[in-house]
Short mmCIF file of C-alpha atoms and ligand atoms in Angstrom, two decimals:
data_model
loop_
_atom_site.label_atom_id
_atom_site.label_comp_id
_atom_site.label_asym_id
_atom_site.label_seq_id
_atom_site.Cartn_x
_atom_site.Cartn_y
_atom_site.Cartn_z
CA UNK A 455 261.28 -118.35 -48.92
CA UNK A 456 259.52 -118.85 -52.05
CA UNK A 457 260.90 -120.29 -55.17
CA UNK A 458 260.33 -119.13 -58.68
CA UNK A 459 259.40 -121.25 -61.37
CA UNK A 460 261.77 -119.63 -64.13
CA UNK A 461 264.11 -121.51 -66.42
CA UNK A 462 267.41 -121.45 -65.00
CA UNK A 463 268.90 -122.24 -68.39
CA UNK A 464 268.04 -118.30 -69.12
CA UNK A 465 268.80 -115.17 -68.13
CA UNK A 466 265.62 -113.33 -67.41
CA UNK A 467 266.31 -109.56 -67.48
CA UNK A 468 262.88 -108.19 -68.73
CA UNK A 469 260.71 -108.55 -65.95
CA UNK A 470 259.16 -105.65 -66.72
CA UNK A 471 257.10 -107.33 -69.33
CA UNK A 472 255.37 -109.98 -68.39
CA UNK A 473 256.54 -110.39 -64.56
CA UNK A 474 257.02 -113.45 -63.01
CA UNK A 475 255.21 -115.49 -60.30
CA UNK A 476 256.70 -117.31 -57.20
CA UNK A 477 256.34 -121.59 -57.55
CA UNK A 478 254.33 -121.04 -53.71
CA UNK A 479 251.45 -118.55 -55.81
CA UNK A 480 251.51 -120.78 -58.79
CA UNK A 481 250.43 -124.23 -56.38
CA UNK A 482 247.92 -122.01 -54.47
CA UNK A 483 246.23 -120.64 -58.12
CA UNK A 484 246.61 -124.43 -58.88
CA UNK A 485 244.80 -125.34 -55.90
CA UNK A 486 241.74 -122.57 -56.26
CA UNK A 487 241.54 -123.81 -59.66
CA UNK A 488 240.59 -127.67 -58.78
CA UNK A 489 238.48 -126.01 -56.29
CA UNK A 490 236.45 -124.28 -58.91
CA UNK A 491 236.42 -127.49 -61.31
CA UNK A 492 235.09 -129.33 -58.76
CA UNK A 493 232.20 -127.82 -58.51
CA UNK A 494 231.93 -124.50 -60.82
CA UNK A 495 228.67 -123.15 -60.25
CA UNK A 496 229.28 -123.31 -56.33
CA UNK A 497 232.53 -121.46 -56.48
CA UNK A 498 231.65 -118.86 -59.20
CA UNK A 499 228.31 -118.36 -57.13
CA UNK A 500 229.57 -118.33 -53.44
CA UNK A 501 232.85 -118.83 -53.30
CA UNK A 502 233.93 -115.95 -55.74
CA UNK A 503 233.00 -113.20 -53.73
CA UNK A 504 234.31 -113.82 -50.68
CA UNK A 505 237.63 -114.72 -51.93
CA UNK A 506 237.88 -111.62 -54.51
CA UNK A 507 236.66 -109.05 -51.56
CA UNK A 508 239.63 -110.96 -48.84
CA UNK A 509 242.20 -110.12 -52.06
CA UNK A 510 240.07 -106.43 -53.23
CA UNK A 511 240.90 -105.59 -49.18
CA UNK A 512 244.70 -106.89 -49.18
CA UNK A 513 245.30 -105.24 -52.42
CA UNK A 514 243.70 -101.33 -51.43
CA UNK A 515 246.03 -101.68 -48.13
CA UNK A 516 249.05 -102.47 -50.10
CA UNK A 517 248.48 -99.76 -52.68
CA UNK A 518 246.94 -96.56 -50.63
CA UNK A 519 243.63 -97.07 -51.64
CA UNK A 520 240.08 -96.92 -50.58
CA UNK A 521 238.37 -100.87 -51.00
CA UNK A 522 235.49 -98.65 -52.03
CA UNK A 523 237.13 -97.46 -55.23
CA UNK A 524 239.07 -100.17 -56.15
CA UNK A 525 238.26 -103.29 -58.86
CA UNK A 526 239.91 -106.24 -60.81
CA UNK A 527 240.86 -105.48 -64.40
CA UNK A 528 242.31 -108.41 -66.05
CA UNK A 529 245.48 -105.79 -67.17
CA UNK A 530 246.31 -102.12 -67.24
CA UNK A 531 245.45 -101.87 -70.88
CA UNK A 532 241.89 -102.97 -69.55
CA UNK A 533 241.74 -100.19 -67.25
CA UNK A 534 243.01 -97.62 -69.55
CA UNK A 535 239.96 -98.70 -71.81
CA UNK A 536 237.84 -98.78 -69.63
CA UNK A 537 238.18 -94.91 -68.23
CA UNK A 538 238.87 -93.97 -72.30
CA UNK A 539 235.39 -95.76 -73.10
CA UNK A 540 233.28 -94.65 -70.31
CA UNK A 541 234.89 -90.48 -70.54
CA UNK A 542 233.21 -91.04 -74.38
CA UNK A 543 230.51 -90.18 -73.55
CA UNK A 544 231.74 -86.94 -71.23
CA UNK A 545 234.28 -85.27 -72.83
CA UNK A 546 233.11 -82.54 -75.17
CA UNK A 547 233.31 -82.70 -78.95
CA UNK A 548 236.68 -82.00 -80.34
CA UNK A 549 238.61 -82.37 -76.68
CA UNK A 550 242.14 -82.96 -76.44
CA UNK A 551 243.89 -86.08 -74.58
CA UNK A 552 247.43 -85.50 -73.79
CA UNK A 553 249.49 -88.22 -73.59
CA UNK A 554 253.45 -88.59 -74.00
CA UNK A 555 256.31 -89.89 -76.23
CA UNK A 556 257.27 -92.28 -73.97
CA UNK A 557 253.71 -93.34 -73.47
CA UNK A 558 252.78 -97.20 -73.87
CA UNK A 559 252.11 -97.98 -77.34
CA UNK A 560 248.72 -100.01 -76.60
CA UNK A 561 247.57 -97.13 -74.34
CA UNK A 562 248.03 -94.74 -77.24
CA UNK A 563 245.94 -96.76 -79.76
CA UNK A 564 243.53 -96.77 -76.88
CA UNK A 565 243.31 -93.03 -76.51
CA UNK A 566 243.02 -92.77 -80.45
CA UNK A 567 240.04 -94.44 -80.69
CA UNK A 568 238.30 -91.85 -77.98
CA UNK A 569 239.85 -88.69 -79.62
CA UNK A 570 238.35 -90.41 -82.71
CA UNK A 571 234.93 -90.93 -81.43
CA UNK A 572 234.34 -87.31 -79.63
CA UNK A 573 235.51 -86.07 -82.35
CA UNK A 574 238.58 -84.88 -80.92
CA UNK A 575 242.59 -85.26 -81.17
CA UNK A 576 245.17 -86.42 -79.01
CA UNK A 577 248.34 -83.97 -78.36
CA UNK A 578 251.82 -85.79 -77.36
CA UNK A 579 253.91 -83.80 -74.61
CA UNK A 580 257.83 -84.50 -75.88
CA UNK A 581 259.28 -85.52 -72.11
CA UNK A 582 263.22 -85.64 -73.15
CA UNK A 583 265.35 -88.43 -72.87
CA UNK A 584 268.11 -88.16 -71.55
CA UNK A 585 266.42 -86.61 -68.57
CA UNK A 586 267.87 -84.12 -66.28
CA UNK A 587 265.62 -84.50 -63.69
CA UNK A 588 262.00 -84.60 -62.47
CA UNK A 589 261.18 -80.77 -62.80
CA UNK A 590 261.78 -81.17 -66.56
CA UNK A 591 259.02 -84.25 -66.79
CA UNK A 592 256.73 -82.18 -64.82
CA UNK A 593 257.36 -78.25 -67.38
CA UNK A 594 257.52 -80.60 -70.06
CA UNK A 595 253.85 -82.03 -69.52
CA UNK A 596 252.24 -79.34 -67.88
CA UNK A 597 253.20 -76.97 -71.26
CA UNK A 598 251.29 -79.16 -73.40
CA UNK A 599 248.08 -78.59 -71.73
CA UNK A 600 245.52 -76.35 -73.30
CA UNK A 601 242.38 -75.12 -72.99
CA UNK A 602 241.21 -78.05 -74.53
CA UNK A 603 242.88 -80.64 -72.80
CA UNK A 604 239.77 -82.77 -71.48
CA UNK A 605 242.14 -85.42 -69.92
CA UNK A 606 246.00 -86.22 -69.29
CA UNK A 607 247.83 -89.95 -69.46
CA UNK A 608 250.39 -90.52 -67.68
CA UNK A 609 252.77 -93.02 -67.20
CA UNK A 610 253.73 -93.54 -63.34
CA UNK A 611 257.20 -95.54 -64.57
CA UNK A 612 257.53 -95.24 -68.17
CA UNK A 613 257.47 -98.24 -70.78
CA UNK A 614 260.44 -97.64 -73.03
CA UNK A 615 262.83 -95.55 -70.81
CA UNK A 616 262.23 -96.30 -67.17
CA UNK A 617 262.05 -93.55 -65.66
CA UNK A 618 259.67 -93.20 -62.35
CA UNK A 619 257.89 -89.80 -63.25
CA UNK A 620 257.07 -87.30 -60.34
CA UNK A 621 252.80 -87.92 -60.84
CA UNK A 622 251.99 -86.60 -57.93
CA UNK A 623 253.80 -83.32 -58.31
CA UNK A 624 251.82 -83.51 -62.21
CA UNK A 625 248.53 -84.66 -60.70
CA UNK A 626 248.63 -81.61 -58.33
CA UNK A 627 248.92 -78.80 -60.99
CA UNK A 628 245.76 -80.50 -63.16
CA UNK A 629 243.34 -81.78 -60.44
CA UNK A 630 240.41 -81.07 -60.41
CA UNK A 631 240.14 -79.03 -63.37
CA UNK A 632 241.75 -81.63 -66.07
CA UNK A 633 241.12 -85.01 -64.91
CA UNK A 634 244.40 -87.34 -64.77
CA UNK A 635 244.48 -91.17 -65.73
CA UNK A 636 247.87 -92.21 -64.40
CA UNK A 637 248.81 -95.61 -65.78
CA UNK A 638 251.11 -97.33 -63.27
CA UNK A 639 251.23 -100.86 -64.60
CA UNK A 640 254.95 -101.30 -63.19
CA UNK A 641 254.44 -99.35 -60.43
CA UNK A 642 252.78 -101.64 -57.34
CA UNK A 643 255.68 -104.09 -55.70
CA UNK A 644 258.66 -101.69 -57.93
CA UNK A 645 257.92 -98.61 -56.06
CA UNK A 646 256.27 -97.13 -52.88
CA UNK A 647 253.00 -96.59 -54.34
CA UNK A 648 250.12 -94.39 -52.28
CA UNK A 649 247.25 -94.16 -54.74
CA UNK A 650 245.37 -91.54 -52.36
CA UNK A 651 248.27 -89.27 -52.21
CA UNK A 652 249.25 -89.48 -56.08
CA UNK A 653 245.71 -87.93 -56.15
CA UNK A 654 244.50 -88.23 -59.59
CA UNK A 655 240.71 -88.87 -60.90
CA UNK A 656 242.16 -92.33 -62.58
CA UNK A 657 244.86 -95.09 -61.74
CA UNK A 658 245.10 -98.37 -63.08
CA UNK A 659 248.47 -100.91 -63.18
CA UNK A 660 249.40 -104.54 -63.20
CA UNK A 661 249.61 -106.95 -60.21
CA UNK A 662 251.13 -109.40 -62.72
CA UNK A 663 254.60 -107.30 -63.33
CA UNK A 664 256.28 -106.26 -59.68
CA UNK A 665 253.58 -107.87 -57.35
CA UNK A 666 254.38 -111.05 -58.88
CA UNK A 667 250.78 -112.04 -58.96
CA UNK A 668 249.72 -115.20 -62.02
CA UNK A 669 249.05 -113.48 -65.09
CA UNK A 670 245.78 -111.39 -65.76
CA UNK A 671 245.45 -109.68 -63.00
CA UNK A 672 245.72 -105.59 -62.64
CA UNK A 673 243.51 -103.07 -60.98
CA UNK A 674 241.50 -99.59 -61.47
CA UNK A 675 240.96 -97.39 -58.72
CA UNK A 676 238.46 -94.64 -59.54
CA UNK A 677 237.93 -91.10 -57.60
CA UNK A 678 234.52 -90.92 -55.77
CA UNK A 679 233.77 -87.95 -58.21
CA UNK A 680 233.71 -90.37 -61.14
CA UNK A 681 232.42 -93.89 -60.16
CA UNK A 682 228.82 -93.39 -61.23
CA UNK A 683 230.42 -92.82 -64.89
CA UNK A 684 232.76 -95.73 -64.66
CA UNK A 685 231.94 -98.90 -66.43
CA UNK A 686 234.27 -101.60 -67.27
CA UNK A 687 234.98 -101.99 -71.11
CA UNK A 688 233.19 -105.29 -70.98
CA UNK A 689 229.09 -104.38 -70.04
CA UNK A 690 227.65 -107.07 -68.48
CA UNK A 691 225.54 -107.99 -65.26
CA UNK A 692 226.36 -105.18 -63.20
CA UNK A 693 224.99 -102.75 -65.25
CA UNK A 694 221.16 -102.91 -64.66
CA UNK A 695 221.17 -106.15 -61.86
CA UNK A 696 224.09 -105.80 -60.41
CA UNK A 697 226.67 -108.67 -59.21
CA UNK A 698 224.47 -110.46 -56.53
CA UNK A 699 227.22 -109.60 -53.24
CA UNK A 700 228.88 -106.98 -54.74
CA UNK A 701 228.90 -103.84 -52.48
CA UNK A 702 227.52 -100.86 -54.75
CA UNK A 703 226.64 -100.34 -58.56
CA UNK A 704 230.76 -99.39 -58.91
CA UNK A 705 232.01 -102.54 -58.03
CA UNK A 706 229.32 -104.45 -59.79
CA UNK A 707 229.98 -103.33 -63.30
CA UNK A 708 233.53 -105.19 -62.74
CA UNK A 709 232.97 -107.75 -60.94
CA UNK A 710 231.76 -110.00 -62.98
CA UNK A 711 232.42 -109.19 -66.84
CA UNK A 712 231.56 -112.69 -67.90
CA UNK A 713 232.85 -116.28 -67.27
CA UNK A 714 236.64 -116.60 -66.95
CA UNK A 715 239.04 -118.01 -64.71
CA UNK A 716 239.10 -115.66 -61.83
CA UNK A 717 241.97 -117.22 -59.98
CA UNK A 718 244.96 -114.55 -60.91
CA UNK A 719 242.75 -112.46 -59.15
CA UNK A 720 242.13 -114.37 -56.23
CA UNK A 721 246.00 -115.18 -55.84
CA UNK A 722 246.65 -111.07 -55.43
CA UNK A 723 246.44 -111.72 -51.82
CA UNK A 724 248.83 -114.35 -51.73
CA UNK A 725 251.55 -112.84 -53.85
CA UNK A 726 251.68 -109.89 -51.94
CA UNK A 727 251.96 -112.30 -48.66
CA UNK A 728 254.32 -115.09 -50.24
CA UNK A 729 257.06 -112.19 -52.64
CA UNK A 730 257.07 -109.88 -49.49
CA UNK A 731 258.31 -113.11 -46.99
CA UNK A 732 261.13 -112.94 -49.84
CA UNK A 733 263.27 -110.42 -47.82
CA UNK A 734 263.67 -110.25 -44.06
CA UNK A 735 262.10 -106.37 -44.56
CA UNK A 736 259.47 -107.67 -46.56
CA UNK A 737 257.91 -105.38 -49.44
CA UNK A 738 260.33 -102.33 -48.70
CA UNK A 739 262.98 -104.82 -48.22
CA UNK A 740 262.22 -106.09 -52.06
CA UNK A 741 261.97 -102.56 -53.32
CA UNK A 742 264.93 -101.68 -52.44
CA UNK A 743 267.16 -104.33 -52.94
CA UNK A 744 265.55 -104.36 -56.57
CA UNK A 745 266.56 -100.92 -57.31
CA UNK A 746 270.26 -101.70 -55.30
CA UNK A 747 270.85 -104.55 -57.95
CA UNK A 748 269.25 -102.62 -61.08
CA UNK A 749 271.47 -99.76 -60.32
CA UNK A 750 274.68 -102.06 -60.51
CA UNK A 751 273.81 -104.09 -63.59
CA UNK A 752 273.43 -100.41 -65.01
CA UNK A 753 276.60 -100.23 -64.30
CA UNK A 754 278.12 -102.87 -65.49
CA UNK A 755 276.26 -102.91 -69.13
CA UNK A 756 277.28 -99.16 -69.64
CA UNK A 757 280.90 -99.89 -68.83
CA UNK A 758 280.45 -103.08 -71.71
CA UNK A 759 279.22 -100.92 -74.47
CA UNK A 760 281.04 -98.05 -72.97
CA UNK A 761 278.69 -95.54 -72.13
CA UNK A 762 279.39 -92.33 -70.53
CA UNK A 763 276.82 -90.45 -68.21
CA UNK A 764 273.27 -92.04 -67.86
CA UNK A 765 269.91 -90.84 -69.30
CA UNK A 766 268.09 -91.11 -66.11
CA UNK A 767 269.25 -89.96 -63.09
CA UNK A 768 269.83 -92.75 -60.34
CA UNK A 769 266.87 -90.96 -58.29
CA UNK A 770 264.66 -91.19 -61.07
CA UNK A 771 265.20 -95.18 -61.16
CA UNK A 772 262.68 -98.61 -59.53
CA UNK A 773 263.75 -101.45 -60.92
CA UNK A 774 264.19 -101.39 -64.63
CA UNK A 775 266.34 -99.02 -66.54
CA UNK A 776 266.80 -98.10 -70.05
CA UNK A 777 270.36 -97.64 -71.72
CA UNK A 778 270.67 -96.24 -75.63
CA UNK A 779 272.48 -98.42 -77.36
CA UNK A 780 275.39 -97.25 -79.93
CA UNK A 781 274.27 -96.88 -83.66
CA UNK A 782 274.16 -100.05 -86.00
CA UNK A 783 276.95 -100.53 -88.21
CA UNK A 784 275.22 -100.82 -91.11
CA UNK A 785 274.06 -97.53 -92.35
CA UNK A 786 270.28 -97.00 -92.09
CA UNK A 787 269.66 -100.55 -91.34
CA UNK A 788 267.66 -100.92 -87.82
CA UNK A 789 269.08 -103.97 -85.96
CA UNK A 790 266.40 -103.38 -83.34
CA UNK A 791 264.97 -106.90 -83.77
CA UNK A 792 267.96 -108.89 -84.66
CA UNK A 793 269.72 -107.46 -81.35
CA UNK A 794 266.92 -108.71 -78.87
CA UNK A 795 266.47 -112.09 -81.01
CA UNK A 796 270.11 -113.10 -80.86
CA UNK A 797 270.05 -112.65 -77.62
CA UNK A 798 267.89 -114.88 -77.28
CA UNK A 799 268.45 -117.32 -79.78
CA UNK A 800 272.19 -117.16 -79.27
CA UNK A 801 272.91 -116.16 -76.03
CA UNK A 802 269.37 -117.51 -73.93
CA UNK A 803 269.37 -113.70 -72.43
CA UNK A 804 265.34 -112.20 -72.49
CA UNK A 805 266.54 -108.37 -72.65
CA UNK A 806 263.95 -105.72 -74.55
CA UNK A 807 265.68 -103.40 -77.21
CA UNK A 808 263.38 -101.04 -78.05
CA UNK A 809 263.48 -98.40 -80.86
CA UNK A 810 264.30 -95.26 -79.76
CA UNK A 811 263.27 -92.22 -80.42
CA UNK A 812 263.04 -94.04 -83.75
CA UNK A 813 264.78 -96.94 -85.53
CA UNK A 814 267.64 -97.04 -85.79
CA UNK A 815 268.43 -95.52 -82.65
CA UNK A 816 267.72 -97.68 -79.99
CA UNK A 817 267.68 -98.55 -75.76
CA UNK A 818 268.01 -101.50 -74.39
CA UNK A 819 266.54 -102.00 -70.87
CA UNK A 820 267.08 -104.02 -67.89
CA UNK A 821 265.09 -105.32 -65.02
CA UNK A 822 265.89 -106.62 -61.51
CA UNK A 823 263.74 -109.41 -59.32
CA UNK A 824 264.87 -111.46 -56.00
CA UNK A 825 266.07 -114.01 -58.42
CA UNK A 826 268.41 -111.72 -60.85
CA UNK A 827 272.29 -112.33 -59.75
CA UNK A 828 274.87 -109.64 -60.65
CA UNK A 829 276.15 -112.96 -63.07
CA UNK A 830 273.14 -111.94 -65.30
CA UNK A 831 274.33 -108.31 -65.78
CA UNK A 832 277.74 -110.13 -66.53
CA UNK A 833 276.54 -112.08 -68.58
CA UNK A 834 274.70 -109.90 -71.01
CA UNK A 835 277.57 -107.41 -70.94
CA UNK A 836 279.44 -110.49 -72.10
CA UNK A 837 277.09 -111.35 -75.11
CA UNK A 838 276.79 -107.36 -76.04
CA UNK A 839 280.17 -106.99 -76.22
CA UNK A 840 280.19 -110.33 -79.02
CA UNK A 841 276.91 -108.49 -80.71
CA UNK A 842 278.03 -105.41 -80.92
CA UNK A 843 281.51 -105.44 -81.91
C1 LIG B 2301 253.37 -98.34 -69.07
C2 LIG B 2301 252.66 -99.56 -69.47
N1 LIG B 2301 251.31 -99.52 -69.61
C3 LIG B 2301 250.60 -100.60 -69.94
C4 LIG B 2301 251.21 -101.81 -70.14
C5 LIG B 2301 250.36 -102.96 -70.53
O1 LIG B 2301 250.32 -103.95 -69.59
P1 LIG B 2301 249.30 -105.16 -69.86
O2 LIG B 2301 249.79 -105.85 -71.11
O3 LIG B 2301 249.41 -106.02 -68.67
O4 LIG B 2301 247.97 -104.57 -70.07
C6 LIG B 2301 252.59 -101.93 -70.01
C7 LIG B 2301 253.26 -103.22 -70.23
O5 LIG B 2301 254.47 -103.34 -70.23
C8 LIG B 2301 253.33 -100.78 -69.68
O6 LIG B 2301 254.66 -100.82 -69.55
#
């Protein structure tokens, strides 16, 4: 059983953020790291591939997808600009990209920047929250789309309200005709994730959030219909030479990007070995005992600040989940950041309150790991009660 190398003078409930690696995957990173520094140009020119093709394989099982199609991103917001770059050059003058409120803010500069370039605009699809259920994320999307629509983003578990969206049912009603770049960077480790069946042209998410992989490490998995347009956002190598061991021109262009430290990538393999030994059921074991504990926190913080009915229905949940938060007392002042920062100035809680659907209205959201306790859940419904009396 691995142990985690958090402080255990905090309350960590916002592993959604950042994630958070096992001690055991931290030592083995450690480990390929003095491997490397002994002797860099032998491990960047034969060790590297090897390693990153034993953790490209372990990764595509894990996630549903074909080796063939998958690379190493150093995060999601890499992948999304990567696909948004490359498409540049595709999508017609004055296309659409639909995207949604509840879309990741960084993705949504990202998709600016394209609708910029081509020319084009980008069209937000208003997904409510509260949400009844998964039909209205799917009418919701699907009656944004236009003519013009050139590509959709979606978000497989969104950002600010955590909520696990029906993709595939989304993907379905688009494919092939409007091409579909789901970003799932919480999905891998929080949910059963099959990136063949979700079916869209695009998919990129984090290993570093729910896998529990070191930091900087996320992947892109392209359909065969687009991998000759593909590039990573960083040209390098691959794109005229290719990568020396690299399997085909695909792989290549991400591969190798430039120096860096490639060992969060090269640990993938061992996270997924190392977090799934964490529960006698291993990875579906995690899952759900994740969503078990997320689901009673829930209920204990809406009981402290006495909500009534939930925005997301429990079906709709993985392992974070987003509660609004009553209105600050002071008229028209937002408390968003003076909320979050107490609590963790005052109270040593790391809990995200994010403005919603503007300030001052506001959600707070929770997140559950193998090391949360339902103490923690006490324990902030303790310190919200102090804040927001
Ligand atoms: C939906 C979504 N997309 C993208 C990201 C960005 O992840 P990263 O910073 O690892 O690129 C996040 C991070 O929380 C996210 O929630």
């Amino acid at each position: 059983m691995a142990t985690w190398a958090l402080d255990p003078g905090v309350t960590h409930l916002n592993h959604g953020s950042f994630g958070a690696c096992p001690s055991e995957v931290l030592e083995y990173q450690a480990g390929l790291r003095s491997e490397m520094e002994r002797n860099p140009v032998g491990f960047m020119l034969h060790t590297y591939q090897p390693a990153l093709e034993t953790n490209r394989s372990a990764l595509a099982k894990f996630i549903g997808a074909d080796a063939d199609g998958l690379v190493f991103v150093p995060n999601a917001t890499y992948g999304v600009n990567s696909v948004l770059r490359s498409l540049e050059g595709v999508l017609a003058r004055g296309a659409e990209i639909l995207l949604t409120n509840q879309t990741y803010n960084a993705c949504i500069n990202a998709a600016r920047v394209t609708a910029d370039r081509i020319g084009g605009s980008v069209v937000v699809a208003d997904v409510p929250f509260p949400v009844g259920s998964s039909t209205d994320v799917v009418a919701a999307i699907l009656d944004s789309v236009t003519e013009q629509t050139a590509l959709v983003m979606l978000d497989h578990v969104t950002s600010p309200t955590g909520a696990v969206w029906p993709v595939a049912d989304i993907v379905a009603a688009l494919e092939p005709d409007v091409p579909v770049l789901v970003d799932g960077a919480h999905a891998p480790g929080m949910i059963e994730l099959d990136v063949s069946a979700v079916g869209a042209s695009f998919y990129t998410a984090n290993c570093h959030k729910w896998i529990c992989s070191p930091k900087g490490a996320a992947f892109l998995w392209v359909d065969e219909r687009h991998r000759d347009t593909i590039r990573s956002a960083s040209v390098s190598h691959g794109y005229n030479d290719g990568w020396p061991d690299s399997s085909s021109r695909f792989h290549a262009q991400f591969d190798w990007t430039g120096t860096d430290d490639p060992t969060a990538r090269l640990s993938v393999a061992k996270a997924l070995e190392a977090v799934g030994d964490h529960h006698v059921d291993g990875w579906a074991g995690i899952r759900r005992s994740n969503r078990e504990l997320v689901v009673a926190g829930r209920d204990i913080v809406a009981e402290a600040i006495g909500l009534e009915g939930y925005p997301v229905p429990e079906d709709m949940l993985g392992s974070i989940a987003a509660l609004p938060l009553p209105a600050p007392t002071v008229a028209g002042a937002s408390i968003f950041d003076e909320l979050m920062v107490d609590l963790h100035h005052k109270w040593k809680i790391e809990v995200p309150v994010f403005a919603w659907p503007e300030a001052p209205a506001r959600v707070i959201r929770i997140s559950a790991q193998q090391y949360n306790t339902i103490a923690d859940y006490e324990r902030l419904a303790e310190a919200l009660n102090a804040e927001l009396r």
